[in-house]
PDB file of C-alpha atoms in Angstrom:
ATOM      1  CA  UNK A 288       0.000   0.000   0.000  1.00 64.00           C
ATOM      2  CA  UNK A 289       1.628   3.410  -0.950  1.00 72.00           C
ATOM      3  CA  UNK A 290       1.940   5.544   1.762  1.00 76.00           C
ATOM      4  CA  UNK A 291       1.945   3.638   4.472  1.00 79.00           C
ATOM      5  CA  UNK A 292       4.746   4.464   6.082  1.00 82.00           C
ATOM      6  CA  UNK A 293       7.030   1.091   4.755  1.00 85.00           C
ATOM      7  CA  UNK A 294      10.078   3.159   4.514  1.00 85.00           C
ATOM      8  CA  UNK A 295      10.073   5.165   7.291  1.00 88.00           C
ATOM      9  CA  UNK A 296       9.430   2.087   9.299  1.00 88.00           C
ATOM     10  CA  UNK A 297      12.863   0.284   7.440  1.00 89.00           C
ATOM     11  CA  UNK A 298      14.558   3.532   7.843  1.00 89.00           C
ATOM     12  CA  UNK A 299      13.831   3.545  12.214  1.00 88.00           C
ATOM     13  CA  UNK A 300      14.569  -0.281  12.031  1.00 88.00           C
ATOM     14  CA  UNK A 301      18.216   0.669  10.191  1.00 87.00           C
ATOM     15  CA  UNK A 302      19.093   4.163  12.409  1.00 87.00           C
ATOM     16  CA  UNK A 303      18.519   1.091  15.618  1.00 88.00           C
ATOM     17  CA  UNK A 304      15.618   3.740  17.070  1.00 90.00           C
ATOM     18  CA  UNK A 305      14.545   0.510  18.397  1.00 87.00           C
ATOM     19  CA  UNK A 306      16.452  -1.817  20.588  1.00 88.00           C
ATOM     20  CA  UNK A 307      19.258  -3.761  18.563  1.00 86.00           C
ATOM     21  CA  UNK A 308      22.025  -5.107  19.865  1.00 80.00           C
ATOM     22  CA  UNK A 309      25.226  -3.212  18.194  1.00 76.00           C
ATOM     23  CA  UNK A 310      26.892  -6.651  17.273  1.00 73.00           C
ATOM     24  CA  UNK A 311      23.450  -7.602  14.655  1.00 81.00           C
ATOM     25  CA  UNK A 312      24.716  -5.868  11.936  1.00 80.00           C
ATOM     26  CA  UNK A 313      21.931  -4.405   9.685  1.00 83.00           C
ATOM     27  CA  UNK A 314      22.081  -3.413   5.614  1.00 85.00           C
ATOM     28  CA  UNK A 315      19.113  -0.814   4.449  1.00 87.00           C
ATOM     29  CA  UNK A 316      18.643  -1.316   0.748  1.00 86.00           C
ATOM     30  CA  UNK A 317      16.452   2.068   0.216  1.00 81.00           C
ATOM     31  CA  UNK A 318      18.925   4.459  -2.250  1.00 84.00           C
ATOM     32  CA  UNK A 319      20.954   3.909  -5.199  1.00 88.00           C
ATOM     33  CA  UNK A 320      25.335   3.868  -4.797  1.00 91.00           C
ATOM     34  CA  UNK A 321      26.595   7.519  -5.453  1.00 93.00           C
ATOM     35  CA  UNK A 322      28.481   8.590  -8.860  1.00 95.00           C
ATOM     36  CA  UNK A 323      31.734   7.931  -7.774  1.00 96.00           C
ATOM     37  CA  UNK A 324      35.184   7.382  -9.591  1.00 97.00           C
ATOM     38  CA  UNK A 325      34.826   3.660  -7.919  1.00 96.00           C
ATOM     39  CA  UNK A 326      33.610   0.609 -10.524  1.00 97.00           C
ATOM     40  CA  UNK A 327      31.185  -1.884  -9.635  1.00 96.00           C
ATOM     41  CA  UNK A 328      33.514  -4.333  -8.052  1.00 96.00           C
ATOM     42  CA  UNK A 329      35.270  -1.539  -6.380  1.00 96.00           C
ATOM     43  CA  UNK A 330      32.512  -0.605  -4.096  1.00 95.00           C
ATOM     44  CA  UNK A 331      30.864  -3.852  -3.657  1.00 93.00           C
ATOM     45  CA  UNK A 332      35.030  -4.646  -2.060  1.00 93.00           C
ATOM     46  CA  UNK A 333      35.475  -2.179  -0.258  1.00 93.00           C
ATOM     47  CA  UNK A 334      31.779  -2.438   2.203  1.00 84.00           C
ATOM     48  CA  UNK A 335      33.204  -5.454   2.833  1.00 85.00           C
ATOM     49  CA  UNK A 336      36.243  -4.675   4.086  1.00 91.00           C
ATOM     50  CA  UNK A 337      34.743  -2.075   5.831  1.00 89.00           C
ATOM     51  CA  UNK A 338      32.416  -4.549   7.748  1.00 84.00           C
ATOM     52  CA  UNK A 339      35.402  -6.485   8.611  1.00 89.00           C
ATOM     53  CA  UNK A 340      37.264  -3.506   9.880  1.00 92.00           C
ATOM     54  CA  UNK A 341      34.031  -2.805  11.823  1.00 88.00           C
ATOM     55  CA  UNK A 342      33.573  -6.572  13.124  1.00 89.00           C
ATOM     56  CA  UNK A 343      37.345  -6.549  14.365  1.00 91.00           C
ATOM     57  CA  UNK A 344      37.462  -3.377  16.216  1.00 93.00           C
ATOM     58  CA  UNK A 345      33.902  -4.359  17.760  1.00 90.00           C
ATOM     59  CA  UNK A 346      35.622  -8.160  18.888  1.00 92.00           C
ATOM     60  CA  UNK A 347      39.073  -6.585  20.552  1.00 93.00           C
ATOM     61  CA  UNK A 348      35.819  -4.136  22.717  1.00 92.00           C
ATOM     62  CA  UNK A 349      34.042  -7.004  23.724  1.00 90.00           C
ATOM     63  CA  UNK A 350      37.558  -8.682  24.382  1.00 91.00           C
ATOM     64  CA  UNK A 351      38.462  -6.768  26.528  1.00 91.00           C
ATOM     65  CA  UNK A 352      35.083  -6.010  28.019  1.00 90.00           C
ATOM     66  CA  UNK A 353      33.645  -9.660  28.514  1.00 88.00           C
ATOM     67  CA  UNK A 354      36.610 -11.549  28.262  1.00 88.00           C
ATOM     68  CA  UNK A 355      36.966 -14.860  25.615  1.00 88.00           C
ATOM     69  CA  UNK A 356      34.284 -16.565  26.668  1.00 89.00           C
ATOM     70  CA  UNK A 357      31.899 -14.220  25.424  1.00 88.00           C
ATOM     71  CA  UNK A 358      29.030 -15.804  23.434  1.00 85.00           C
ATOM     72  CA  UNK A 359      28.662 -12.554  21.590  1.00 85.00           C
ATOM     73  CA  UNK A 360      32.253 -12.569  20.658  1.00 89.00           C
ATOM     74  CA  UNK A 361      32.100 -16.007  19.104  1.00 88.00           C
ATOM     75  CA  UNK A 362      29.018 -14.972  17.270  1.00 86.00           C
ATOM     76  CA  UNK A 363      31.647 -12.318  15.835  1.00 86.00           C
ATOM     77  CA  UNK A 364      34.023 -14.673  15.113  1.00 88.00           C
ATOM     78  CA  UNK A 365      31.418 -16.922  13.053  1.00 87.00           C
ATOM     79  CA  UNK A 366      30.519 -13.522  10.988  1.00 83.00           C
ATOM     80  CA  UNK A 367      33.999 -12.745   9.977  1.00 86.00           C
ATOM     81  CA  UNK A 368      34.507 -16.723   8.846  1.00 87.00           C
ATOM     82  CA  UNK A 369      31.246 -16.232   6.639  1.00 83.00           C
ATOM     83  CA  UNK A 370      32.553 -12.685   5.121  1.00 82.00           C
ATOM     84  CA  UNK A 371      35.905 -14.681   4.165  1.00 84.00           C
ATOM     85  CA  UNK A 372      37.899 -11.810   2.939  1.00 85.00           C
ATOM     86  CA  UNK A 373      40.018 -14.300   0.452  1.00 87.00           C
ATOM     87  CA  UNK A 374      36.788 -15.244  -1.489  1.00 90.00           C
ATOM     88  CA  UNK A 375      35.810 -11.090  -2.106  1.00 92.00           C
ATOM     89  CA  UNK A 376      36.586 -11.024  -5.754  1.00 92.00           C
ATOM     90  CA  UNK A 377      35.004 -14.003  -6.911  1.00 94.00           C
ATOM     91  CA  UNK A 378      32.016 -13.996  -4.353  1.00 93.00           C
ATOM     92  CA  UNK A 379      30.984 -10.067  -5.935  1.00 95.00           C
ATOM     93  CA  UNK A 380      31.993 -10.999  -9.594  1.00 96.00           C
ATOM     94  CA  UNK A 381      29.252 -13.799  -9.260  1.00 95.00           C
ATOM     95  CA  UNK A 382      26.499 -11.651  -7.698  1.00 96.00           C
ATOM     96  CA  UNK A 383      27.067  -8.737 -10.144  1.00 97.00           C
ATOM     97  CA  UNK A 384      26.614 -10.895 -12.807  1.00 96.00           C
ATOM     98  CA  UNK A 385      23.703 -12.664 -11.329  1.00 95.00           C
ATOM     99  CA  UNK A 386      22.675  -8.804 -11.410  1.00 94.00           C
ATOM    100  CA  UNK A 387      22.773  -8.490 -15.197  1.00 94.00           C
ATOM    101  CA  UNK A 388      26.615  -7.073 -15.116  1.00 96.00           C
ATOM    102  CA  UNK A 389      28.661  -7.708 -18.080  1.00 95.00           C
ATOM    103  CA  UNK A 390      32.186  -8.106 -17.450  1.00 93.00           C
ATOM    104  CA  UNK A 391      33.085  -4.485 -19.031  1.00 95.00           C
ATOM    105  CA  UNK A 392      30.140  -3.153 -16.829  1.00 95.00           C
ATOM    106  CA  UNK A 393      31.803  -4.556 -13.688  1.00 95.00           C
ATOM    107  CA  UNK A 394      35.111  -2.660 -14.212  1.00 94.00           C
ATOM    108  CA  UNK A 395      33.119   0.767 -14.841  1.00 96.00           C
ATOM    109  CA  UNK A 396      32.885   3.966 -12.817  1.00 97.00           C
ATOM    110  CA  UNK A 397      29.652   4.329 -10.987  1.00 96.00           C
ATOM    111  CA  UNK A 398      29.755   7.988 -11.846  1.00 97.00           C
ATOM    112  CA  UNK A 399      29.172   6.860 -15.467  1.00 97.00           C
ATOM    113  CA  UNK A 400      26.505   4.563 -14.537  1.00 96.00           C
ATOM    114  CA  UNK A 401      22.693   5.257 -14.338  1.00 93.00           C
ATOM    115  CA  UNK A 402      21.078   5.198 -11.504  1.00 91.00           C
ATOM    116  CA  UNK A 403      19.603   1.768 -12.145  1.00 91.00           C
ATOM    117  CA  UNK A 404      23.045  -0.072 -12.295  1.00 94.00           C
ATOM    118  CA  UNK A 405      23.809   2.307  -9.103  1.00 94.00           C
ATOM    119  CA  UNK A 406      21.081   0.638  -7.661  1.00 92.00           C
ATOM    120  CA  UNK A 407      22.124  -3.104  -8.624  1.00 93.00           C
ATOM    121  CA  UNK A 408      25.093  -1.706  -7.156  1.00 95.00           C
ATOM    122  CA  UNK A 409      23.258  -0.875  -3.764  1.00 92.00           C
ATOM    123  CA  UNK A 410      22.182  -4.561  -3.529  1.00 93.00           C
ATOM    124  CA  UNK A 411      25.068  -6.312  -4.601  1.00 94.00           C
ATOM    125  CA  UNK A 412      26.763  -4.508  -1.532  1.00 91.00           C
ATOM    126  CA  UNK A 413      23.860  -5.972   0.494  1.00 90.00           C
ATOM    127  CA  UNK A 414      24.011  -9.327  -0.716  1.00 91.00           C
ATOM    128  CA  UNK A 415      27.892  -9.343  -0.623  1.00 91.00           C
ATOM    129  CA  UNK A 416      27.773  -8.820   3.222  1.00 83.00           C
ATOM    130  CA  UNK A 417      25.250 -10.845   3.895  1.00 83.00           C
ATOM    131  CA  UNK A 418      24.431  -8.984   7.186  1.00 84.00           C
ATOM    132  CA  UNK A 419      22.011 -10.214   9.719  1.00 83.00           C
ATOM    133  CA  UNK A 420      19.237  -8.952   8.984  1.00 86.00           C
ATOM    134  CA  UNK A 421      18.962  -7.351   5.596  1.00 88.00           C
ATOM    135  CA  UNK A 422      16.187  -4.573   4.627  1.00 88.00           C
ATOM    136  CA  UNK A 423      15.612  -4.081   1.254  1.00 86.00           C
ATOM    137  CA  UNK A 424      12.911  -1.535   0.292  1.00 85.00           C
ATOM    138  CA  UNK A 425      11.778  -1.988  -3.357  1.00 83.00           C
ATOM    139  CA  UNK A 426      14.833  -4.092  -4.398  1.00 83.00           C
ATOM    140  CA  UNK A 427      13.512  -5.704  -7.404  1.00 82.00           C
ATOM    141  CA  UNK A 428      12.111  -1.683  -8.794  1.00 83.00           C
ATOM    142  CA  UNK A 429      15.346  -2.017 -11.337  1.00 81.00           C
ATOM    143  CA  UNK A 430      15.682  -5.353 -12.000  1.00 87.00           C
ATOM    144  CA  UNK A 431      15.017  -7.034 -15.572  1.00 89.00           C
ATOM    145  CA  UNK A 432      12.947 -10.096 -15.165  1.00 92.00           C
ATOM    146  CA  UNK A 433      16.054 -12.314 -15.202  1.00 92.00           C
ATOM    147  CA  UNK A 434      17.965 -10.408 -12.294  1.00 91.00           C
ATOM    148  CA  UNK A 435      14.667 -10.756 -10.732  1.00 90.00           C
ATOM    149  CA  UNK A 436      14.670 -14.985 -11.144  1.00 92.00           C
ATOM    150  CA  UNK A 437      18.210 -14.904  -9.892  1.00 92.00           C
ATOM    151  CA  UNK A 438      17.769 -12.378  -6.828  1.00 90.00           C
ATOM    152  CA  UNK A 439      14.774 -14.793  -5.719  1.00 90.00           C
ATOM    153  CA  UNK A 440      17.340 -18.145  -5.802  1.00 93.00           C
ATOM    154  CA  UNK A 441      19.747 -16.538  -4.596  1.00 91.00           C
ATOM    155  CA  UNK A 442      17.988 -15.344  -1.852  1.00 87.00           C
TER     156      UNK A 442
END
């Protein structure tokens, strides 16, 4: 139902105005990636690594907080196995394709992408990081049929 209040309602869920714990980490799928010099691959990388920056500062806090027996640390530990940093090119070469990207469309600059592929770009990131609990608000609203079928499996 249009205006409902859907987005606002992923948006609150994504800023944590309600209670989640810091360690669930949380992907909202609502905007398309910026123009930026960065290709395809590039960005889809580099959130990655940023969650794994993010993931390892967090476990050295609760380290040193809660000690190693920390069931929230382990949980930690168990995300940072499933990003697998040494799989990051293949793993966002396959869902870019899977996403209707070409190989010369992976190597382009977003900035000379339309805002379509920016937003295949938006939820390749998403998928890539597979975070805990992923919101995606109108994901499939630039998506050929195909992308569609494969977004569905692959889901």
């Amino acid at each position: 139902v249009n205006g409902s209040g859907k987005s606002e309602f992923l948006k609150c869920i994504a800023n944590r105005e309600v209670p989640i714990p810091e360690w669930v980490d949380l992907f909202l799928l609502s905007e398309e990636q910026p123009p930026s010099e960065m290709t395809a691959m590039e960005v889809v990388i580099s959130k990655a690594e940023n969650e794994v920056k993010r993931l390892e500062k967090l476990s050295e806090q609760i380290l040193e907080e809660e000690g190693p027996d920390s069931p929230t640390l382990q949980d930690i530990y168990d995300r940072l196995e499933t990003l697998d940093p040494e799989t990051f090119k293949a793993r966002a070469g396959k869902i870019l394709t899977g996403l209707g990207f070409g190989e010369k469309m992976i190597k382009k600059k977003t900035k000379d992408m339309s805002g379509g592929w920016r937003m295949r770009v938006s939820l390749a990131e998403a998928l890539f990081i597979k975070p805990a609990l992923m919101l995606l608000d109108e994901p499939t609203n630039h998506l050929d049929l195909e992308s569609c079928v494969w977004l569905e499996q692959y889901l």
